[in-house]
Short mmCIF file of N, CA and C in Angstrom, two decimals:
data_model
loop_
_atom_site.label_atom_id
_atom_site.label_comp_id
_atom_site.label_asym_id
_atom_site.label_seq_id
_atom_site.Cartn_x
_atom_site.Cartn_y
_atom_site.Cartn_z
N UNK A 91 66.51 77.40 67.04
CA UNK A 91 67.92 77.05 67.24
C UNK A 91 68.78 78.30 67.44
N UNK A 92 68.50 79.37 66.69
CA UNK A 92 69.29 80.59 66.81
C UNK A 92 69.16 81.18 68.21
N UNK A 93 67.93 81.22 68.74
CA UNK A 93 67.71 81.78 70.09
C UNK A 93 68.42 80.91 71.12
N UNK A 94 68.32 79.62 70.96
CA UNK A 94 68.97 78.72 71.91
C UNK A 94 70.48 78.92 71.88
N UNK A 95 71.07 79.05 70.70
CA UNK A 95 72.52 79.23 70.61
C UNK A 95 72.93 80.62 71.11
N UNK A 96 72.06 81.62 70.95
CA UNK A 96 72.37 82.97 71.42
C UNK A 96 72.37 83.02 72.95
N UNK A 97 71.61 82.15 73.59
CA UNK A 97 71.55 82.12 75.05
C UNK A 97 72.48 81.08 75.66
N UNK A 98 73.27 80.42 74.83
CA UNK A 98 74.16 79.38 75.33
C UNK A 98 75.26 79.99 76.20
N UNK A 99 75.69 79.21 77.15
CA UNK A 99 76.77 79.65 78.04
C UNK A 99 78.06 79.69 77.25
N UNK A 100 78.83 80.76 77.45
CA UNK A 100 80.10 80.88 76.74
C UNK A 100 81.23 80.96 77.75
N UNK A 101 82.46 81.02 77.25
CA UNK A 101 83.63 81.14 78.11
C UNK A 101 83.84 82.57 78.60
N UNK A 102 83.03 83.51 78.14
CA UNK A 102 83.19 84.90 78.57
C UNK A 102 82.39 85.08 79.86
N UNK A 103 83.04 85.63 80.87
CA UNK A 103 82.38 85.77 82.17
C UNK A 103 81.44 86.98 82.20
N UNK A 104 80.83 87.21 83.33
CA UNK A 104 79.82 88.25 83.44
C UNK A 104 80.37 89.65 83.26
N UNK A 105 81.69 89.84 83.44
CA UNK A 105 82.27 91.16 83.21
C UNK A 105 82.70 91.32 81.75
N UNK A 106 82.43 90.32 80.94
CA UNK A 106 82.69 90.35 79.50
C UNK A 106 84.18 90.42 79.18
N UNK A 107 85.02 89.84 80.03
CA UNK A 107 86.45 89.77 79.76
C UNK A 107 86.73 88.45 79.07
N UNK A 108 87.39 88.48 77.89
CA UNK A 108 87.69 87.23 77.19
C UNK A 108 88.53 86.31 78.07
N UNK A 109 88.34 84.99 77.95
CA UNK A 109 89.02 84.04 78.81
C UNK A 109 90.55 84.16 78.81
N UNK A 110 91.15 84.38 77.65
CA UNK A 110 92.61 84.50 77.60
C UNK A 110 93.10 85.71 78.39
N UNK A 111 92.39 86.81 78.27
CA UNK A 111 92.77 88.01 79.01
C UNK A 111 92.53 87.81 80.51
N UNK A 112 91.44 87.12 80.87
CA UNK A 112 91.16 86.85 82.28
C UNK A 112 92.27 86.01 82.90
N UNK A 113 92.81 85.05 82.15
CA UNK A 113 93.93 84.23 82.63
C UNK A 113 95.13 85.10 82.95
N UNK A 114 95.43 86.06 82.08
CA UNK A 114 96.58 86.94 82.27
C UNK A 114 96.34 87.88 83.45
N UNK A 115 95.15 88.45 83.55
CA UNK A 115 94.84 89.35 84.66
C UNK A 115 94.91 88.62 86.00
N UNK A 116 94.42 87.40 86.03
CA UNK A 116 94.50 86.59 87.25
C UNK A 116 95.96 86.32 87.61
N UNK A 117 96.78 86.06 86.59
CA UNK A 117 98.20 85.79 86.86
C UNK A 117 98.90 87.03 87.42
N UNK A 118 98.47 88.23 87.01
CA UNK A 118 99.02 89.47 87.58
C UNK A 118 98.74 89.52 89.08
N UNK A 119 97.51 89.18 89.47
CA UNK A 119 97.13 89.22 90.88
C UNK A 119 97.92 88.21 91.70
N UNK A 120 98.29 87.09 91.10
CA UNK A 120 99.04 86.05 91.81
C UNK A 120 100.49 86.44 92.06
N UNK A 121 100.99 87.46 91.39
CA UNK A 121 102.38 87.88 91.55
C UNK A 121 102.62 88.59 92.88
N UNK A 122 101.58 89.11 93.49
CA UNK A 122 101.75 89.88 94.72
C UNK A 122 102.17 88.98 95.87
N UNK A 123 103.19 89.43 96.58
CA UNK A 123 103.68 88.70 97.74
C UNK A 123 104.11 89.72 98.78
N UNK A 124 103.17 90.17 99.59
CA UNK A 124 103.49 91.22 100.55
C UNK A 124 103.69 92.54 99.84
N UNK A 125 104.85 93.15 100.04
CA UNK A 125 105.11 94.45 99.43
C UNK A 125 105.89 94.34 98.12
N UNK A 126 106.19 93.12 97.69
CA UNK A 126 106.93 92.95 96.44
C UNK A 126 106.18 92.00 95.51
N UNK A 127 106.77 91.79 94.34
CA UNK A 127 106.18 90.88 93.35
C UNK A 127 107.10 89.69 93.18
N UNK A 128 106.51 88.50 93.18
CA UNK A 128 107.31 87.29 93.01
C UNK A 128 106.61 86.35 92.05
N UNK A 129 107.41 85.77 91.17
CA UNK A 129 106.86 84.81 90.23
C UNK A 129 107.97 84.07 89.53
N UNK A 130 107.58 83.10 88.72
CA UNK A 130 108.50 82.32 87.92
C UNK A 130 108.57 82.97 86.55
N UNK A 131 109.79 83.30 86.11
CA UNK A 131 109.95 83.96 84.82
C UNK A 131 109.56 83.01 83.70
N UNK A 132 108.67 83.46 82.86
CA UNK A 132 108.21 82.68 81.71
C UNK A 132 108.40 83.55 80.47
N UNK A 133 109.46 83.31 79.69
CA UNK A 133 109.66 84.12 78.49
C UNK A 133 108.62 83.78 77.43
N UNK A 134 108.23 84.77 76.66
CA UNK A 134 107.28 84.49 75.58
C UNK A 134 107.76 85.02 74.24
N UNK A 135 109.06 85.21 74.10
CA UNK A 135 109.59 85.68 72.83
C UNK A 135 109.21 84.73 71.70
N UNK A 136 109.35 83.44 71.95
CA UNK A 136 109.04 82.45 70.92
C UNK A 136 107.54 82.33 70.64
N UNK A 137 106.71 82.84 71.53
CA UNK A 137 105.26 82.68 71.36
C UNK A 137 104.66 83.75 70.46
N UNK A 138 105.44 84.75 70.12
CA UNK A 138 104.89 85.84 69.34
C UNK A 138 104.28 86.92 70.21
N UNK A 139 104.15 86.66 71.50
CA UNK A 139 103.67 87.67 72.44
C UNK A 139 102.20 88.03 72.31
N UNK A 140 101.40 87.20 71.63
CA UNK A 140 99.98 87.51 71.54
C UNK A 140 99.30 87.16 72.86
N UNK A 141 98.15 87.76 73.10
CA UNK A 141 97.40 87.50 74.32
C UNK A 141 97.10 86.00 74.45
N UNK A 142 96.68 85.37 73.36
CA UNK A 142 96.36 83.94 73.41
C UNK A 142 97.59 83.11 73.75
N UNK A 143 98.73 83.43 73.14
CA UNK A 143 99.94 82.65 73.40
C UNK A 143 100.48 82.87 74.81
N UNK A 144 100.42 84.10 75.30
CA UNK A 144 100.86 84.37 76.66
C UNK A 144 99.95 83.63 77.65
N UNK A 145 98.65 83.65 77.39
CA UNK A 145 97.70 82.95 78.24
C UNK A 145 98.01 81.45 78.28
N UNK A 146 98.34 80.88 77.13
CA UNK A 146 98.67 79.47 77.07
C UNK A 146 99.92 79.16 77.89
N UNK A 147 100.93 80.02 77.81
CA UNK A 147 102.15 79.82 78.61
C UNK A 147 101.85 79.89 80.10
N UNK A 148 101.00 80.84 80.49
CA UNK A 148 100.62 80.97 81.90
C UNK A 148 99.88 79.71 82.35
N UNK A 149 98.94 79.23 81.53
CA UNK A 149 98.19 78.02 81.87
C UNK A 149 99.11 76.81 81.97
N UNK A 150 100.08 76.71 81.05
CA UNK A 150 101.04 75.60 81.09
C UNK A 150 101.85 75.61 82.38
N UNK A 151 102.29 76.79 82.79
CA UNK A 151 103.06 76.91 84.03
C UNK A 151 102.21 76.48 85.23
N UNK A 152 100.95 76.94 85.26
CA UNK A 152 100.05 76.57 86.36
C UNK A 152 99.80 75.06 86.37
N UNK A 153 99.58 74.49 85.19
CA UNK A 153 99.32 73.05 85.09
C UNK A 153 100.50 72.24 85.62
N UNK A 154 101.71 72.74 85.36
CA UNK A 154 102.92 72.04 85.79
C UNK A 154 103.30 72.36 87.23
N UNK A 155 102.44 73.12 87.94
CA UNK A 155 102.69 73.44 89.35
C UNK A 155 103.77 74.48 89.55
N UNK A 156 103.98 75.35 88.56
CA UNK A 156 105.07 76.32 88.61
C UNK A 156 104.80 77.58 89.40
N UNK A 157 103.58 77.84 89.80
CA UNK A 157 103.28 79.04 90.56
C UNK A 157 102.89 80.22 89.69
N UNK A 158 103.12 81.42 90.20
CA UNK A 158 102.73 82.65 89.50
C UNK A 158 103.69 82.91 88.35
N UNK A 159 103.15 83.30 87.22
CA UNK A 159 103.96 83.52 86.01
C UNK A 159 104.35 84.99 85.88
N UNK A 160 105.64 85.24 85.81
CA UNK A 160 106.15 86.59 85.55
C UNK A 160 106.66 86.63 84.12
N UNK A 161 105.84 87.15 83.22
CA UNK A 161 106.19 87.22 81.80
C UNK A 161 106.72 88.60 81.46
N UNK A 162 107.40 88.74 80.32
CA UNK A 162 107.80 90.08 79.88
C UNK A 162 106.59 91.02 79.73
N UNK A 163 105.46 90.49 79.31
CA UNK A 163 104.25 91.29 79.18
C UNK A 163 103.81 91.80 80.56
N UNK A 164 103.82 90.92 81.56
CA UNK A 164 103.46 91.32 82.92
C UNK A 164 104.44 92.36 83.44
N UNK A 165 105.72 92.16 83.19
CA UNK A 165 106.73 93.11 83.64
C UNK A 165 106.50 94.48 83.02
N UNK A 166 106.19 94.51 81.74
CA UNK A 166 105.92 95.78 81.05
C UNK A 166 104.69 96.46 81.65
N UNK A 167 103.61 95.71 81.81
CA UNK A 167 102.38 96.30 82.34
C UNK A 167 102.57 96.83 83.76
N UNK A 168 103.24 96.06 84.60
CA UNK A 168 103.46 96.48 85.98
C UNK A 168 104.41 97.68 86.04
N UNK A 169 105.44 97.68 85.19
CA UNK A 169 106.36 98.81 85.15
C UNK A 169 105.68 100.09 84.68
N UNK A 170 104.83 99.95 83.66
CA UNK A 170 104.10 101.11 83.16
C UNK A 170 103.13 101.65 84.21
N UNK A 171 102.48 100.74 84.93
CA UNK A 171 101.55 101.16 85.99
C UNK A 171 102.30 101.87 87.12
N UNK A 172 103.48 101.36 87.47
CA UNK A 172 104.27 101.99 88.52
C UNK A 172 104.73 103.39 88.09
N UNK A 173 105.18 103.52 86.84
CA UNK A 173 105.61 104.82 86.34
C UNK A 173 104.44 105.81 86.35
N UNK A 174 103.26 105.34 85.94
CA UNK A 174 102.08 106.20 85.94
C UNK A 174 101.74 106.65 87.36
N UNK A 175 101.86 105.73 88.32
CA UNK A 175 101.59 106.07 89.72
C UNK A 175 102.59 107.10 90.22
N UNK A 176 103.86 106.94 89.88
CA UNK A 176 104.87 107.92 90.31
C UNK A 176 104.53 109.31 89.81
N UNK A 177 104.14 109.38 88.55
CA UNK A 177 103.80 110.69 87.97
C UNK A 177 102.52 111.23 88.59
N UNK A 178 101.51 110.37 88.72
CA UNK A 178 100.22 110.81 89.28
C UNK A 178 100.33 111.26 90.73
N UNK A 179 101.10 110.54 91.53
CA UNK A 179 101.19 110.85 92.95
C UNK A 179 102.22 111.92 93.27
N UNK A 180 102.99 112.32 92.28
CA UNK A 180 104.01 113.34 92.52
C UNK A 180 103.39 114.68 92.85
N UNK A 181 104.08 115.43 93.66
CA UNK A 181 103.61 116.77 94.01
C UNK A 181 104.30 117.79 93.12
N UNK A 182 104.03 117.70 91.83
CA UNK A 182 104.67 118.58 90.88
C UNK A 182 103.97 119.93 90.84
N UNK A 183 104.76 120.94 90.77
CA UNK A 183 104.21 122.29 90.66
C UNK A 183 104.60 122.84 89.29
N UNK A 184 103.85 123.79 88.83
CA UNK A 184 104.12 124.40 87.54
C UNK A 184 105.56 124.91 87.52
N UNK A 185 106.28 124.53 86.47
CA UNK A 185 107.66 124.97 86.34
C UNK A 185 108.67 123.96 86.85
N UNK A 186 108.21 122.94 87.58
CA UNK A 186 109.13 121.89 88.04
C UNK A 186 109.68 121.14 86.84
N UNK A 187 110.90 120.66 86.98
CA UNK A 187 111.50 119.85 85.93
C UNK A 187 111.14 118.39 86.16
N UNK A 188 110.20 117.88 85.39
CA UNK A 188 109.73 116.51 85.52
C UNK A 188 110.48 115.65 84.51
N UNK A 189 111.19 114.64 85.01
CA UNK A 189 111.91 113.73 84.13
C UNK A 189 110.93 112.77 83.47
N UNK A 190 111.23 112.42 82.23
CA UNK A 190 110.41 111.46 81.50
C UNK A 190 110.72 110.07 82.01
N UNK A 191 109.70 109.33 82.38
CA UNK A 191 109.87 107.94 82.84
C UNK A 191 109.54 107.04 81.67
N UNK A 192 110.49 106.19 81.30
CA UNK A 192 110.25 105.27 80.19
C UNK A 192 110.41 103.83 80.67
N UNK A 193 109.66 102.96 80.04
CA UNK A 193 109.70 101.53 80.37
C UNK A 193 110.25 100.80 79.18
#
């Protein structure tokens, strides 16, 4: 029985990403619309902002036909990624005054 249960199919996919996180990552990809990001704002202040609760809100929006979910968590992640790209792609030279980018 132990071997059988150890080989049982689980909700974790082959890349070993937990299902709740996979839901959120997929929702990030759905926000792209050409050169900008578009989605339906879904606040999660009341949810506690946990990965599981954010995933549930995203799933609820999809179930209700609401489209791509733009959550505060998604906004933070995308803003942080954009700031990192600005810094990484900048042609900064030693001694340049680099402003701190905060999200």
